[in-house]
mmCIF file of C-alpha atoms and ligand atoms in Angstrom:
data_model
loop_
_atom_site.group_PDB
_atom_site.id
_atom_site.type_symbol
_atom_site.label_atom_id
_atom_site.label_comp_id
_atom_site.label_asym_id
_atom_site.label_seq_id
_atom_site.Cartn_x
_atom_site.Cartn_y
_atom_site.Cartn_z
ATOM 1 C CA UNK A 181 55.140 69.084 107.727
ATOM 2 C CA UNK A 182 59.141 68.829 108.134
ATOM 3 C CA UNK A 183 60.613 71.281 110.377
ATOM 4 C CA UNK A 184 60.867 74.315 108.451
ATOM 5 C CA UNK A 185 62.311 76.906 111.021
ATOM 6 C CA UNK A 186 66.219 75.717 111.330
ATOM 7 C CA UNK A 187 66.524 74.936 107.564
ATOM 8 C CA UNK A 188 64.770 78.779 106.607
ATOM 9 C CA UNK A 189 66.687 80.187 109.236
ATOM 10 C CA UNK A 190 69.991 78.651 107.927
ATOM 11 C CA UNK A 191 69.095 79.852 104.538
ATOM 12 C CA UNK A 192 67.922 83.045 105.286
ATOM 13 C CA UNK A 193 71.855 83.244 106.532
ATOM 14 C CA UNK A 194 73.080 82.329 103.527
ATOM 15 C CA UNK A 195 71.009 84.767 101.456
ATOM 16 C CA UNK A 196 71.968 87.747 103.768
ATOM 17 C CA UNK A 197 75.463 86.847 102.969
ATOM 18 C CA UNK A 198 75.028 86.382 99.200
ATOM 19 C CA UNK A 199 73.287 90.077 99.496
ATOM 20 C CA UNK A 200 75.838 91.370 101.681
ATOM 21 C CA UNK A 201 79.084 90.011 98.932
ATOM 22 C CA UNK A 202 76.541 91.303 96.141
ATOM 23 C CA UNK A 203 76.872 95.076 97.987
ATOM 24 C CA UNK A 204 80.497 94.493 98.113
ATOM 25 C CA UNK A 205 80.939 93.265 94.786
ATOM 26 C CA UNK A 206 78.851 96.176 93.170
ATOM 27 C CA UNK A 207 81.123 98.854 94.859
ATOM 28 C CA UNK A 208 84.367 97.584 93.179
ATOM 29 C CA UNK A 209 83.645 99.109 89.799
ATOM 30 C CA UNK A 210 83.179 102.672 91.404
ATOM 31 C CA UNK A 211 86.224 102.311 93.673
ATOM 32 C CA UNK A 212 88.432 101.398 90.883
ATOM 33 C CA UNK A 213 86.895 104.092 88.826
ATOM 34 C CA UNK A 214 87.653 106.501 91.947
ATOM 35 C CA UNK A 215 91.323 105.324 91.804
ATOM 36 C CA UNK A 216 92.011 105.710 88.119
ATOM 37 C CA UNK A 217 90.216 109.426 88.334
ATOM 38 C CA UNK A 218 92.667 110.360 91.210
ATOM 39 C CA UNK A 219 95.576 109.066 89.066
ATOM 40 C CA UNK A 220 94.940 110.548 86.183
ATOM 41 C CA UNK A 221 94.503 114.157 87.785
ATOM 42 C CA UNK A 222 97.922 113.571 89.208
ATOM 43 C CA UNK A 223 99.262 112.546 85.452
ATOM 44 C CA UNK A 224 97.889 115.841 84.373
ATOM 45 C CA UNK A 225 99.342 117.904 87.087
ATOM 46 C CA UNK A 226 102.860 116.189 85.827
ATOM 47 C CA UNK A 227 101.983 117.161 82.219
ATOM 48 C CA UNK A 228 101.506 120.614 83.225
ATOM 49 C CA UNK A 229 104.953 121.047 85.255
ATOM 50 C CA UNK A 230 106.841 119.515 82.110
ATOM 51 C CA UNK A 231 104.836 122.082 79.800
ATOM 52 C CA UNK A 232 106.049 124.735 82.201
ATOM 53 C CA UNK A 233 109.634 123.545 81.958
ATOM 54 C CA UNK A 234 109.299 123.018 78.214
ATOM 55 C CA UNK A 235 107.902 126.402 77.898
ATOM 56 C CA UNK A 236 111.357 127.892 79.443
ATOM 57 C CA UNK A 237 113.839 125.641 77.066
ATOM 58 C CA UNK A 238 111.786 127.695 74.249
ATOM 59 C CA UNK A 239 112.172 130.800 76.165
ATOM 60 C CA UNK A 240 116.184 130.167 76.090
ATOM 61 C CA UNK A 241 116.160 129.186 72.610
ATOM 62 C CA UNK A 242 114.614 132.712 71.624
ATOM 63 C CA UNK A 243 116.824 134.369 74.053
ATOM 64 C CA UNK A 244 119.667 132.320 72.187
ATOM 65 C CA UNK A 245 118.698 133.173 68.759
ATOM 66 C CA UNK A 246 118.091 136.744 69.653
ATOM 67 C CA UNK A 247 122.064 136.960 71.171
ATOM 68 C CA UNK A 248 123.078 135.488 67.977
ATOM 69 C CA UNK A 249 121.596 137.683 65.469
ATOM 70 C CA UNK A 250 122.819 140.864 67.643
ATOM 71 C CA UNK A 251 126.209 138.990 67.107
ATOM 72 C CA UNK A 252 125.633 138.739 63.566
ATOM 73 C CA UNK A 253 124.958 142.510 62.811
ATOM 74 C CA UNK A 254 127.711 143.335 65.213
ATOM 75 C CA UNK A 255 129.886 141.373 62.901
ATOM 76 C CA UNK A 256 128.019 142.956 59.517
ATOM 77 C CA UNK A 257 128.821 146.455 60.960
ATOM 78 C CA UNK A 258 132.067 145.703 61.787
ATOM 79 C CA UNK A 259 132.837 144.452 58.638
ATOM 80 C CA UNK A 260 131.423 147.110 56.678
ATOM 81 C CA UNK A 261 133.494 149.615 59.255
ATOM 82 C CA UNK A 262 136.624 149.086 57.705
ATOM 83 C CA UNK A 263 135.316 151.103 54.058
ATOM 84 C CA UNK A 264 133.399 154.084 56.298
ATOM 85 C CA UNK A 265 135.637 157.487 55.732
ATOM 86 C CA UNK A 266 133.618 159.756 57.189
ATOM 87 C CA UNK A 267 134.424 160.338 61.239
ATOM 88 C CA UNK A 268 130.424 161.068 61.645
ATOM 89 C CA UNK A 269 129.434 158.062 60.042
ATOM 90 C CA UNK A 270 131.999 155.794 61.697
ATOM 91 C CA UNK A 271 131.126 157.054 65.120
ATOM 92 C CA UNK A 272 127.502 156.612 64.444
ATOM 93 C CA UNK A 273 128.417 152.676 63.282
ATOM 94 C CA UNK A 274 129.995 152.321 66.832
ATOM 95 C CA UNK A 275 127.368 153.825 68.588
ATOM 96 C CA UNK A 276 125.046 151.368 66.877
ATOM 97 C CA UNK A 277 127.583 148.134 68.070
ATOM 98 C CA UNK A 278 127.384 149.907 71.552
ATOM 99 C CA UNK A 279 123.473 149.311 71.267
ATOM 100 C CA UNK A 280 123.653 146.203 70.437
ATOM 101 C CA UNK A 281 126.132 144.978 72.817
ATOM 102 C CA UNK A 282 123.793 146.382 75.535
ATOM 103 C CA UNK A 283 121.141 144.443 73.882
ATOM 104 C CA UNK A 284 123.008 141.511 74.280
ATOM 105 C CA UNK A 285 124.071 142.060 77.960
ATOM 106 C CA UNK A 286 120.085 142.532 78.538
ATOM 107 C CA UNK A 287 119.565 139.143 76.626
ATOM 108 C CA UNK A 288 122.314 137.461 78.588
ATOM 109 C CA UNK A 289 121.089 138.920 82.101
ATOM 110 C CA UNK A 290 117.466 137.580 80.914
ATOM 111 C CA UNK A 291 118.975 134.080 79.728
ATOM 112 C CA UNK A 292 120.844 133.723 83.390
ATOM 113 C CA UNK A 293 117.002 134.379 85.363
ATOM 114 C CA UNK A 294 115.625 131.825 82.437
ATOM 115 C CA UNK A 295 118.091 129.235 83.421
ATOM 116 C CA UNK A 296 117.726 129.168 87.252
ATOM 117 C CA UNK A 297 114.171 128.965 86.428
ATOM 118 C CA UNK A 298 114.125 126.253 84.482
ATOM 119 C CA UNK A 299 116.450 124.240 86.723
ATOM 120 C CA UNK A 300 114.046 124.851 89.240
ATOM 121 C CA UNK A 301 111.131 123.586 87.081
ATOM 122 C CA UNK A 302 112.856 120.788 86.272
ATOM 123 C CA UNK A 303 113.765 119.477 89.846
ATOM 124 C CA UNK A 304 110.210 119.974 90.652
ATOM 125 C CA UNK A 305 109.197 117.952 87.321
ATOM 126 C CA UNK A 306 111.367 115.083 88.702
ATOM 127 C CA UNK A 307 110.189 115.385 92.028
ATOM 128 C CA UNK A 308 106.639 114.620 90.859
ATOM 129 C CA UNK A 309 107.591 112.171 88.328
ATOM 130 C CA UNK A 310 109.018 110.252 91.184
ATOM 131 C CA UNK A 311 105.894 110.916 93.293
ATOM 132 C CA UNK A 312 104.107 109.699 90.536
ATOM 133 C CA UNK A 313 105.792 106.581 89.902
ATOM 134 C CA UNK A 314 104.994 105.530 93.589
ATOM 135 C CA UNK A 315 101.599 106.545 93.523
ATOM 136 C CA UNK A 316 101.180 104.580 90.123
ATOM 137 C CA UNK A 317 102.651 101.584 91.410
ATOM 138 C CA UNK A 318 100.456 101.845 94.651
ATOM 139 C CA UNK A 319 97.415 102.121 92.613
ATOM 140 C CA UNK A 320 98.104 99.246 90.450
ATOM 141 C CA UNK A 321 98.568 97.032 93.558
ATOM 142 C CA UNK A 322 95.277 98.317 94.737
ATOM 143 C CA UNK A 323 93.714 97.642 91.861
ATOM 144 C CA UNK A 324 95.393 93.948 91.715
ATOM 145 C CA UNK A 325 94.094 93.615 95.025
ATOM 146 C CA UNK A 326 90.469 94.472 94.112
ATOM 147 C CA UNK A 327 90.491 92.175 91.108
ATOM 148 C CA UNK A 328 91.719 89.439 93.485
ATOM 149 C CA UNK A 329 88.540 90.480 96.109
ATOM 150 C CA UNK A 330 86.542 90.196 92.896
ATOM 151 C CA UNK A 331 87.354 86.684 92.314
ATOM 152 C CA UNK A 332 87.478 85.536 95.868
ATOM 153 C CA UNK A 333 83.914 87.118 96.514
ATOM 154 C CA UNK A 334 82.556 85.669 93.421
ATOM 155 C CA UNK A 335 84.063 82.208 94.364
ATOM 156 C CA UNK A 336 82.468 82.753 97.751
ATOM 157 C CA UNK A 337 79.123 83.491 96.319
ATOM 158 C CA UNK A 338 79.237 80.511 93.995
ATOM 159 C CA UNK A 339 79.976 78.303 96.854
ATOM 160 C CA UNK A 340 76.821 79.893 98.855
ATOM 161 C CA UNK A 341 74.190 79.240 95.752
ATOM 162 C CA UNK A 342 75.727 75.723 96.080
ATOM 163 C CA UNK A 343 74.709 75.573 100.125
ATOM 164 C CA UNK A 344 71.581 77.267 98.868
ATOM 165 C CA UNK A 345 70.390 74.373 96.729
ATOM 166 C CA UNK A 346 70.979 71.603 99.606
ATOM 167 C CA UNK A 347 69.273 73.873 102.038
ATOM 168 C CA UNK A 348 66.157 73.997 100.101
ATOM 169 C CA UNK A 349 66.014 70.732 99.472
ATOM 170 C CA UNK A 350 65.522 70.336 103.380
ATOM 171 C CA UNK A 351 62.103 72.200 103.174
ATOM 172 C CA UNK A 352 58.969 71.465 101.917
ATOM 173 C CA UNK A 353 57.892 73.663 98.624
ATOM 174 C CA UNK A 354 55.027 75.472 100.628
ATOM 175 C CA UNK A 355 57.368 76.865 103.076
ATOM 176 C CA UNK A 356 60.478 77.496 100.387
ATOM 177 C CA UNK A 357 57.458 79.357 98.315
ATOM 178 C CA UNK A 358 56.454 81.743 101.160
ATOM 179 C CA UNK A 359 59.968 82.106 101.979
ATOM 180 C CA UNK A 360 61.228 83.135 98.498
ATOM 181 C CA UNK A 361 58.447 85.633 98.122
ATOM 182 C CA UNK A 362 59.338 87.402 101.181
ATOM 183 C CA UNK A 363 62.808 87.227 100.218
ATOM 184 C CA UNK A 364 62.156 89.006 97.068
ATOM 185 C CA UNK A 365 59.822 91.595 98.703
ATOM 186 C CA UNK A 366 61.475 92.114 102.279
ATOM 187 C CA UNK A 367 64.812 91.001 101.649
ATOM 188 C CA UNK A 368 64.427 89.098 105.499
ATOM 189 C CA UNK A 369 61.757 86.596 105.503
ATOM 190 C CA UNK A 370 61.960 85.340 109.124
ATOM 191 C CA UNK A 371 60.922 87.355 112.144
ATOM 192 C CA UNK A 372 61.571 85.771 115.926
ATOM 193 C CA UNK A 373 58.351 86.588 118.077
ATOM 194 C CA UNK A 374 59.217 86.917 121.620
ATOM 195 C CA UNK A 375 57.571 85.058 124.328
ATOM 196 C CA UNK A 376 54.825 86.879 124.701
ATOM 197 C CA UNK A 377 54.154 87.520 121.272
ATOM 198 C CA UNK A 378 56.051 90.452 120.069
ATOM 199 C CA UNK A 379 56.994 90.335 116.445
ATOM 200 C CA UNK A 380 60.629 90.877 116.412
ATOM 201 C CA UNK A 381 60.555 92.704 112.988
ATOM 202 C CA UNK A 382 57.180 95.241 113.173
ATOM 203 C CA UNK A 383 57.504 95.151 117.277
ATOM 204 C CA UNK A 384 53.648 94.502 117.484
ATOM 205 C CA UNK A 385 52.056 91.991 119.111
ATOM 206 C CA UNK A 386 50.049 88.837 116.968
ATOM 207 C CA UNK A 387 46.963 87.213 117.832
ATOM 208 C CA UNK A 388 46.343 85.218 120.237
ATOM 209 C CA UNK A 389 45.646 82.483 117.366
ATOM 210 C CA UNK A 390 48.702 83.576 115.487
ATOM 211 C CA UNK A 391 50.821 83.421 118.677
ATOM 212 C CA UNK A 392 49.238 79.778 118.843
ATOM 213 C CA UNK A 393 50.024 78.574 115.724
ATOM 214 C CA UNK A 394 53.590 79.886 116.333
ATOM 215 C CA UNK A 395 53.882 77.668 119.494
ATOM 216 C CA UNK A 396 53.021 74.647 117.388
ATOM 217 C CA UNK A 397 55.785 75.700 114.839
ATOM 218 C CA UNK A 398 53.049 75.701 112.091
ATOM 219 C CA UNK A 399 54.201 77.611 109.104
ATOM 220 C CA UNK A 400 52.696 81.203 110.042
ATOM 221 C CA UNK A 401 52.746 85.032 108.877
ATOM 222 C CA UNK A 402 52.551 88.003 111.419
ATOM 223 C CA UNK A 403 49.541 89.815 111.106
ATOM 224 C CA UNK A 404 50.967 93.050 110.531
ATOM 225 C CA UNK A 405 53.951 92.772 108.637
ATOM 226 C CA UNK A 406 53.874 89.276 107.191
ATOM 227 C CA UNK A 407 57.257 88.014 107.881
ATOM 228 C CA UNK A 408 57.745 84.099 108.810
ATOM 229 C CA UNK A 409 57.681 84.154 112.626
ATOM 230 C CA UNK A 410 58.845 81.671 115.103
ATOM 231 C CA UNK A 411 59.334 81.129 118.399
ATOM 232 C CA UNK A 412 63.211 80.026 119.955
ATOM 233 C CA UNK A 413 62.756 76.535 121.220
HETATM 234 ZN ZN1 LIG B 203 55.858 91.801 112.321
#
């Protein structure tokens, strides 16, 4: 029988590496989704900030339209005033005009406050917009990095699969069969035993016969956990 221990240990190392790289690959899409989700939340906040100042702009337009309606009304009354003969009617009209001017004053005060508010909201929005742009560029960089890392990992796995084939060719079919079955079942097929015969995987003592076989470097499994056992030279 060819020496199975060295090549299978090397094979196991390759398989562990492939396994770990596979796990890393599996995590990448979730990380990418997480980044995209965070960015979306910030985008929604930005939209909300824009919505806020748009509302204020609309309120200002409404105030301005109210003011111009009051002004039109005043103009109409002033044109009619020339035709009024009765003093009481004239006085009533003057009172109405005064009331309309008061209304205009109120609306103008409202407008000044709204304009202040709009300025604040817009500057807040611009600040958020700047932050968002920076964040977006960071996320894009991170995603590009992740994609590069995916390509690197995939290339390494490809390379490892090549090494795996070469190593497999160095082992006899029986050993390889046992190894591959254990790899599927346990993930880690090989276990070193101590010189006194304690299995490195299950930590139980193997039987004397098994211990003897291991000393002879025969293909042998732990009596308890079935891992392929070997002794260091
Ligand atoms: Zn064991």
